[in-house]
Short mmCIF file of C-alpha atoms and ligand atoms in Angstrom, two decimals:
data_model
loop_
_atom_site.label_atom_id
_atom_site.label_comp_id
_atom_site.label_asym_id
_atom_site.label_seq_id
_atom_site.Cartn_x
_atom_site.Cartn_y
_atom_site.Cartn_z
CA MET A 1139 -1.02 8.12 22.96
CA ARG A 1140 -0.36 6.86 19.43
CA GLY A 1141 3.17 6.78 20.19
CA THR A 1142 2.75 3.90 23.01
CA ALA A 1143 0.68 1.60 21.29
CA MET A 1144 3.81 -0.60 21.78
CA LEU A 1145 3.85 -4.15 22.18
CA THR A 1146 6.39 -6.15 23.42
CA GLU A 1147 6.83 -8.99 21.33
CA THR A 1148 6.00 -10.09 17.48
CA THR A 1149 4.46 -12.97 16.28
CA THR A 1150 6.86 -15.92 15.38
CA THR A 1151 6.15 -18.81 13.63
CA THR A 1152 7.23 -21.61 16.38
CA THR A 1153 3.50 -21.96 17.43
CA GLU A 1154 1.95 -21.73 14.00
CA ALA A 1155 1.23 -24.35 11.49
CA PRO A 1156 3.25 -24.35 8.24
CA ILE A 1157 1.72 -21.94 6.09
CA GLU A 1158 0.35 -22.86 2.60
CA ILE A 1159 2.12 -20.53 -0.05
CA SER A 1160 -1.64 -20.31 -1.63
CA ASN A 1161 -4.17 -18.02 -2.57
CA TYR A 1162 -6.75 -19.20 0.07
CA ARG A 1163 -9.63 -16.56 0.96
CA VAL A 1164 -9.75 -16.03 4.42
CA PRO A 1165 -13.20 -16.05 5.96
CA ASP A 1166 -14.33 -13.27 8.53
CA GLU A 1167 -14.04 -15.55 11.30
CA GLU A 1168 -10.60 -16.90 10.56
CA LEU A 1169 -9.11 -13.35 10.59
CA PRO A 1170 -6.93 -12.29 13.24
CA GLU A 1171 -8.60 -10.18 15.46
CA PHE A 1172 -7.98 -7.09 14.59
CA LYS A 1173 -7.88 -5.80 18.69
CA ASP A 1174 -4.63 -7.91 18.77
CA MET A 1175 -3.14 -6.43 16.15
CA LYS A 1176 0.21 -5.71 16.91
CA PHE A 1177 2.36 -2.43 16.45
CA GLU A 1178 5.76 -1.85 16.83
CA ASN A 1179 6.64 1.67 15.73
CA ILE A 1180 3.35 3.44 15.08
CA ASN A 1181 5.38 7.14 14.00
CA GLU A 1182 4.59 10.31 15.11
CA LEU A 1183 4.28 13.21 12.64
CA HIS A 1184 7.81 13.95 11.41
CA LEU A 1185 9.31 17.27 11.92
CA ASP A 1186 9.66 17.27 8.12
CA HIS A 1187 5.94 17.14 7.56
CA PRO A 1188 4.35 20.00 5.87
CA GLY A 1189 1.73 19.78 8.80
CA ALA A 1190 4.05 19.27 11.65
CA HIS A 1191 3.74 22.90 13.20
CA ASP A 1192 -0.02 23.54 12.24
CA LEU A 1193 -1.91 22.78 15.39
CA GLU A 1194 -4.90 22.43 13.84
CA TYR A 1195 -3.92 20.06 10.82
CA ARG A 1196 -1.85 18.00 13.72
CA GLU A 1197 -5.13 17.20 15.89
CA ARG A 1198 -7.29 17.03 13.01
CA ARG A 1199 -5.19 14.17 11.73
CA ASP A 1200 -4.66 12.72 15.06
CA TYR A 1201 -8.52 12.52 15.21
CA ILE A 1202 -8.66 10.64 12.41
CA ALA A 1203 -6.00 8.10 13.16
CA GLY A 1204 -8.03 7.55 16.57
CA LEU A 1205 -11.22 6.18 14.57
CA THR A 1206 -9.15 3.19 14.18
CA LYS A 1207 -9.19 2.09 17.17
CA ASN A 1208 -13.10 1.85 16.87
CA PHE A 1209 -12.52 -0.06 13.91
CA ARG A 1210 -10.10 -2.55 16.25
CA LEU A 1211 -12.49 -2.59 18.56
CA THR A 1212 -15.85 -3.32 16.29
CA GLY A 1213 -14.35 -4.65 12.96
CA LYS A 1214 -15.92 -1.37 11.36
CA ILE A 1215 -14.95 1.26 9.43
CA THR A 1216 -16.04 4.66 10.37
CA ASP A 1217 -16.12 6.71 7.70
CA VAL A 1218 -14.40 10.26 7.95
CA ASP A 1219 -16.68 13.40 7.56
CA TYR A 1220 -13.91 15.01 5.10
CA SER A 1221 -13.96 19.10 5.35
CA PRO A 1222 -14.17 21.17 2.37
CA ARG A 1223 -10.31 22.38 2.39
CA GLU A 1224 -9.48 18.45 2.64
CA GLN A 1225 -11.68 17.77 -0.32
CA ARG A 1226 -10.57 20.71 -2.20
CA VAL A 1227 -6.77 18.84 -1.29
CA TRP A 1228 -7.92 15.68 -2.97
CA ARG A 1229 -9.94 17.45 -5.72
CA TYR A 1230 -6.58 19.19 -6.66
CA VAL A 1231 -4.45 15.91 -6.48
CA ALA A 1232 -6.64 13.44 -7.81
CA GLU A 1233 -7.43 15.86 -11.59
CA GLU A 1234 -3.81 15.98 -11.67
CA LEU A 1235 -2.63 12.70 -11.29
CA GLU A 1236 -5.99 11.52 -13.22
CA GLU A 1237 -4.32 13.42 -16.79
CA LEU A 1238 -0.74 11.78 -16.22
CA GLN A 1239 -2.04 8.29 -15.11
CA GLN A 1240 -4.02 8.54 -18.93
CA LYS A 1241 -0.33 8.73 -20.23
CA TYR A 1242 1.47 6.31 -18.03
CA ALA A 1243 -0.97 4.04 -16.00
CA SER A 1244 -1.24 0.47 -16.45
CA PRO A 1245 -4.76 0.14 -18.20
CA PHE A 1246 -6.27 -2.50 -15.76
CA TYR A 1247 -5.18 0.40 -12.86
CA LEU A 1248 -7.31 3.23 -15.04
CA GLN A 1249 -10.12 0.23 -15.54
CA ALA A 1250 -10.16 -0.81 -11.67
CA LYS A 1251 -10.14 2.85 -10.28
CA ARG A 1252 -13.61 3.46 -12.60
CA ASP A 1253 -15.11 0.08 -11.28
CA LEU A 1254 -14.31 1.01 -7.37
CA GLY A 1255 -15.86 4.73 -8.06
CA ILE A 1256 -12.77 6.36 -7.09
CA THR A 1257 -13.30 9.81 -8.69
CA THR A 1258 -11.75 13.06 -8.95
CA ASP A 1259 -14.67 14.67 -7.07
CA ARG A 1260 -14.59 13.34 -3.13
CA ILE A 1261 -12.19 11.77 -1.14
CA PRO A 1262 -13.84 7.55 -1.12
CA GLN A 1263 -14.77 6.04 1.78
CA LEU A 1264 -12.51 2.95 2.51
CA SER A 1265 -15.71 1.38 3.62
CA GLU A 1266 -16.96 1.41 -0.04
CA MET A 1267 -13.91 0.31 -1.49
CA ASN A 1268 -13.76 -2.70 1.07
CA ARG A 1269 -17.27 -3.92 0.27
CA ARG A 1270 -16.50 -3.88 -3.50
CA LEU A 1271 -13.03 -5.16 -3.21
CA LYS A 1272 -14.32 -8.13 -1.01
CA GLU A 1273 -16.64 -9.26 -3.72
CA LEU A 1274 -14.24 -9.11 -6.33
CA THR A 1275 -10.74 -10.34 -4.89
CA GLY A 1276 -11.64 -11.54 -1.10
CA PHE A 1277 -9.32 -8.57 -0.21
CA ARG A 1278 -10.02 -6.28 2.70
CA LEU A 1279 -8.98 -2.88 3.95
CA ALA A 1280 -8.26 -2.06 7.54
CA PRO A 1281 -7.72 1.58 8.81
CA ILE A 1282 -4.47 2.16 10.22
CA GLU A 1283 -3.03 5.25 12.11
CA GLY A 1284 0.33 5.22 10.29
CA LEU A 1285 3.62 3.46 9.70
CA VAL A 1286 3.80 0.06 11.15
CA GLU A 1287 7.16 -2.24 11.15
CA THR A 1288 7.53 -4.12 8.10
CA ARG A 1289 7.02 -7.83 9.28
CA GLY A 1290 3.73 -6.44 10.75
CA PHE A 1291 2.02 -4.25 8.01
CA LEU A 1292 3.25 -7.36 5.07
CA SER A 1293 1.73 -10.16 7.43
CA TRP A 1294 -1.71 -8.99 7.38
CA LEU A 1295 -1.29 -9.49 3.62
CA SER A 1296 -1.12 -13.08 4.18
CA TYR A 1297 -4.92 -12.71 5.32
CA ARG A 1298 -6.01 -10.45 2.26
CA VAL A 1299 -5.75 -7.27 4.43
CA MET A 1300 -4.46 -4.12 3.31
CA LEU A 1301 -3.74 -1.40 6.52
CA CYS A 1302 -4.68 2.02 5.06
CA THR A 1303 -4.60 5.33 6.85
CA GLN A 1304 -7.51 7.75 6.13
CA TYR A 1305 -6.02 11.02 6.63
CA ILE A 1306 -5.32 13.05 3.98
CA ARG A 1307 -1.96 15.44 3.58
CA HIS A 1308 -1.44 19.15 4.23
CA HIS A 1309 -3.10 21.48 2.42
CA SER A 1310 -0.23 23.77 1.80
CA GLN A 1311 1.75 21.13 -0.52
CA PRO A 1312 -0.54 18.93 -2.02
CA ALA A 1313 1.77 17.05 -4.24
CA TYR A 1314 4.14 15.65 -1.54
CA THR A 1315 3.57 13.59 1.75
CA PRO A 1316 6.57 11.85 3.56
CA GLU A 1317 4.08 9.54 4.99
CA PRO A 1318 0.90 7.37 3.36
CA ASP A 1319 -2.21 8.97 3.12
CA ILE A 1320 -5.61 8.75 1.77
CA VAL A 1321 -4.63 9.64 -1.37
CA HIS A 1322 -1.68 7.02 -1.45
CA GLU A 1323 -3.67 4.35 -0.18
CA SER A 1324 -6.99 5.11 -2.72
CA ILE A 1325 -5.18 5.89 -5.48
CA GLY A 1326 -1.58 4.41 -5.51
CA HIS A 1327 -2.69 1.14 -3.71
CA ILE A 1328 -5.95 -0.08 -3.39
CA PRO A 1329 -7.60 -0.36 -7.33
CA MET A 1330 -4.51 -3.05 -8.12
CA PHE A 1331 -5.83 -5.44 -5.24
CA THR A 1332 -8.90 -5.75 -7.49
CA ASN A 1333 -6.75 -7.85 -10.00
CA PRO A 1334 -6.88 -11.40 -8.97
CA ASN A 1335 -3.44 -11.99 -9.87
CA PHE A 1336 -1.81 -8.82 -8.32
CA ALA A 1337 -4.00 -9.88 -5.13
CA ASP A 1338 -2.71 -13.33 -4.81
CA PHE A 1339 0.75 -12.18 -5.22
CA SER A 1340 0.54 -9.65 -2.16
CA GLN A 1341 -1.00 -12.47 -0.63
CA PHE A 1342 1.95 -14.48 -0.83
CA ILE A 1343 4.12 -11.45 -0.01
CA GLY A 1344 2.10 -11.91 3.31
CA HIS A 1345 2.71 -15.55 4.29
CA GLY A 1346 6.41 -14.75 3.36
CA ALA A 1347 6.76 -12.11 5.81
CA ARG A 1348 5.14 -14.41 8.59
CA ILE A 1349 7.88 -17.12 8.12
CA ALA A 1350 10.83 -14.91 6.77
CA ASN A 1351 13.84 -14.55 8.87
CA ASP A 1352 15.55 -11.14 9.26
CA LYS A 1353 17.56 -11.43 5.95
CA GLN A 1354 14.68 -12.63 4.11
CA LEU A 1355 12.34 -10.14 5.76
CA GLU A 1356 14.67 -7.46 4.17
CA GLU A 1357 14.67 -9.23 0.78
CA LEU A 1358 10.84 -9.41 0.82
CA GLY A 1359 10.78 -5.54 1.76
CA ARG A 1360 12.85 -4.90 -1.23
CA LEU A 1361 10.56 -6.97 -3.37
CA TYR A 1362 7.31 -4.89 -2.15
CA TRP A 1363 9.24 -1.69 -2.34
CA PHE A 1364 10.21 -2.65 -6.39
CA THR A 1365 6.40 -3.95 -7.46
CA VAL A 1366 3.63 -2.62 -5.38
CA GLU A 1367 5.17 0.86 -4.56
CA PHE A 1368 7.42 1.48 -7.71
CA GLY A 1369 6.40 -1.24 -10.10
CA MET A 1370 6.22 -1.38 -13.89
CA VAL A 1371 4.07 -3.89 -16.43
CA GLU A 1372 4.75 -4.55 -19.86
CA HIS A 1373 1.13 -3.77 -21.90
CA GLU A 1374 1.39 -4.45 -25.79
CA GLY A 1375 5.02 -3.79 -26.14
CA ASP A 1376 4.87 -0.60 -23.85
CA VAL A 1377 5.48 0.10 -20.44
CA LYS A 1378 2.91 1.36 -17.75
CA ALA A 1379 3.29 2.00 -14.08
CA TYR A 1380 1.20 -0.01 -11.58
CA GLY A 1381 3.30 0.96 -8.45
CA ALA A 1382 1.45 2.94 -5.88
CA GLY A 1383 4.31 5.29 -5.39
CA LEU A 1384 4.47 5.97 -8.99
CA LEU A 1385 0.91 6.46 -9.15
CA SER A 1386 0.19 8.84 -6.42
CA SER A 1387 2.94 10.95 -7.30
CA PHE A 1388 3.20 13.47 -9.98
CA GLY A 1389 7.26 13.92 -9.52
CA GLU A 1390 7.48 9.80 -9.52
CA LEU A 1391 5.56 9.06 -12.12
CA GLU A 1392 7.01 11.57 -14.55
CA HIS A 1393 10.42 11.07 -13.52
CA ALA A 1394 9.66 7.32 -14.01
CA PHE A 1395 9.00 7.41 -17.43
CA SER A 1396 11.84 9.93 -18.05
CA ASP A 1397 15.51 8.90 -19.47
CA LYS A 1398 16.93 9.43 -16.01
CA VAL A 1399 15.55 6.14 -14.88
CA GLU A 1400 16.71 2.62 -15.94
CA ARG A 1401 14.06 0.45 -16.60
CA ARG A 1402 15.04 -3.09 -16.51
CA PRO A 1403 13.20 -6.17 -17.14
CA PHE A 1404 12.32 -7.73 -13.53
CA ASN A 1405 14.71 -9.90 -12.05
CA LEU A 1406 13.75 -11.60 -8.89
CA GLU A 1407 17.37 -12.14 -7.59
CA GLN A 1408 18.19 -8.60 -8.58
CA VAL A 1409 15.27 -7.21 -7.02
CA ILE A 1410 15.65 -8.84 -3.50
CA ASN A 1411 19.24 -7.65 -3.74
CA HIS A 1412 18.75 -4.20 -4.63
CA GLU A 1413 19.26 -1.53 -1.94
CA TYR A 1414 17.23 1.58 -2.37
CA THR A 1415 17.15 4.96 -0.62
CA TYR A 1416 13.35 6.14 0.47
CA SER A 1417 14.34 9.60 -0.11
CA ASP A 1418 15.29 9.85 -3.58
CA MET A 1419 13.70 9.48 -6.73
CA GLN A 1420 14.38 5.63 -8.27
CA PRO A 1421 17.24 5.65 -10.75
CA VAL A 1422 16.45 2.02 -11.56
CA LEU A 1423 12.51 0.61 -12.16
CA TYR A 1424 11.84 -3.09 -12.62
CA VAL A 1425 9.10 -3.95 -15.34
CA VAL A 1426 7.28 -7.28 -15.22
CA PRO A 1427 5.84 -9.08 -18.10
CA SER A 1428 2.75 -9.48 -16.34
CA TYR A 1429 1.02 -9.85 -13.14
CA ALA A 1430 0.46 -13.68 -13.57
CA GLU A 1431 4.19 -14.36 -13.67
CA LEU A 1432 4.96 -12.28 -10.95
CA LYS A 1433 2.79 -14.04 -8.74
CA GLU A 1434 4.14 -17.19 -10.16
CA VAL A 1435 7.92 -16.16 -9.42
CA THR A 1436 7.06 -14.95 -6.09
CA ARG A 1437 5.34 -17.97 -5.37
CA GLU A 1438 8.44 -19.98 -5.64
CA TYR A 1439 10.62 -17.55 -3.98
CA ILE A 1440 8.56 -17.65 -0.81
CA GLU A 1441 8.37 -21.88 -0.59
CA SER A 1442 12.04 -21.50 -0.60
CA PHE A 1443 11.80 -19.93 2.53
CA SER A 1444 10.05 -23.07 4.38
CA GLY A 1445 12.21 -25.38 2.49
CA LYS A 1446 9.34 -27.06 0.60
FE1 LIG B 2174 2.42 2.61 -0.05
#
């Protein structure tokens, strides 16, 4: 059962060699064993999920989630044979988002989406995107059943690995999902990992998660939230979106550029102390001058964890 995939201890830093806060690539043979991946809280489907009372949907979602177990045993991503209905959900969401993104998304992101072959026609397979990512920035994708607790999830970034779900949201509400799904992962997150600076920045967050105390981990969660999920970037005097939570939601993306949102210049101190709620639309967002700058500020910040 998914919900019982719980282990008793989390990795602490005491037995590990000090982590160098750098952007090294991790060879396959030096990855931690995927079969030893430590889960603390793989959530069951919440009752407010649009598919919570649809037995057929739940079975399908759990079947796709179950494929991730093969991955942990073999290290190989199993492709999903998505159904015509799942493909329809994708086409609807991908087309709507594509239109909005032309207006609001970071040009880097738009190009990356094309480079990875993510189209509105069909759901992309993690295996294809993983191959391309590995070539470009040494980032990898690892399928996962659902939400993972913060330290576990972020720590995988330290090995340049992003945990990704493969199932898709419920067809009754294609514009909405309370949990990550293949739309959120592949339209939201995956293209940005082809950016070398963004990939390095993500890895630094991962290093941070492995050595952070609880307070620092909370701060890192906020940094992740206001960048990887809801980040905006300057582009030729304009502001564009690069955060996955913005890029994968019509509502969030439009809202982010409305006059209901205060768009502030990125300031690390402010961001790591900025409390937010998951459920509401964000009233404040932060704009980074560039991914390179975000990377350097984050490096310094993480270096301060270990007192270096
Ligand atoms: Fe996300």
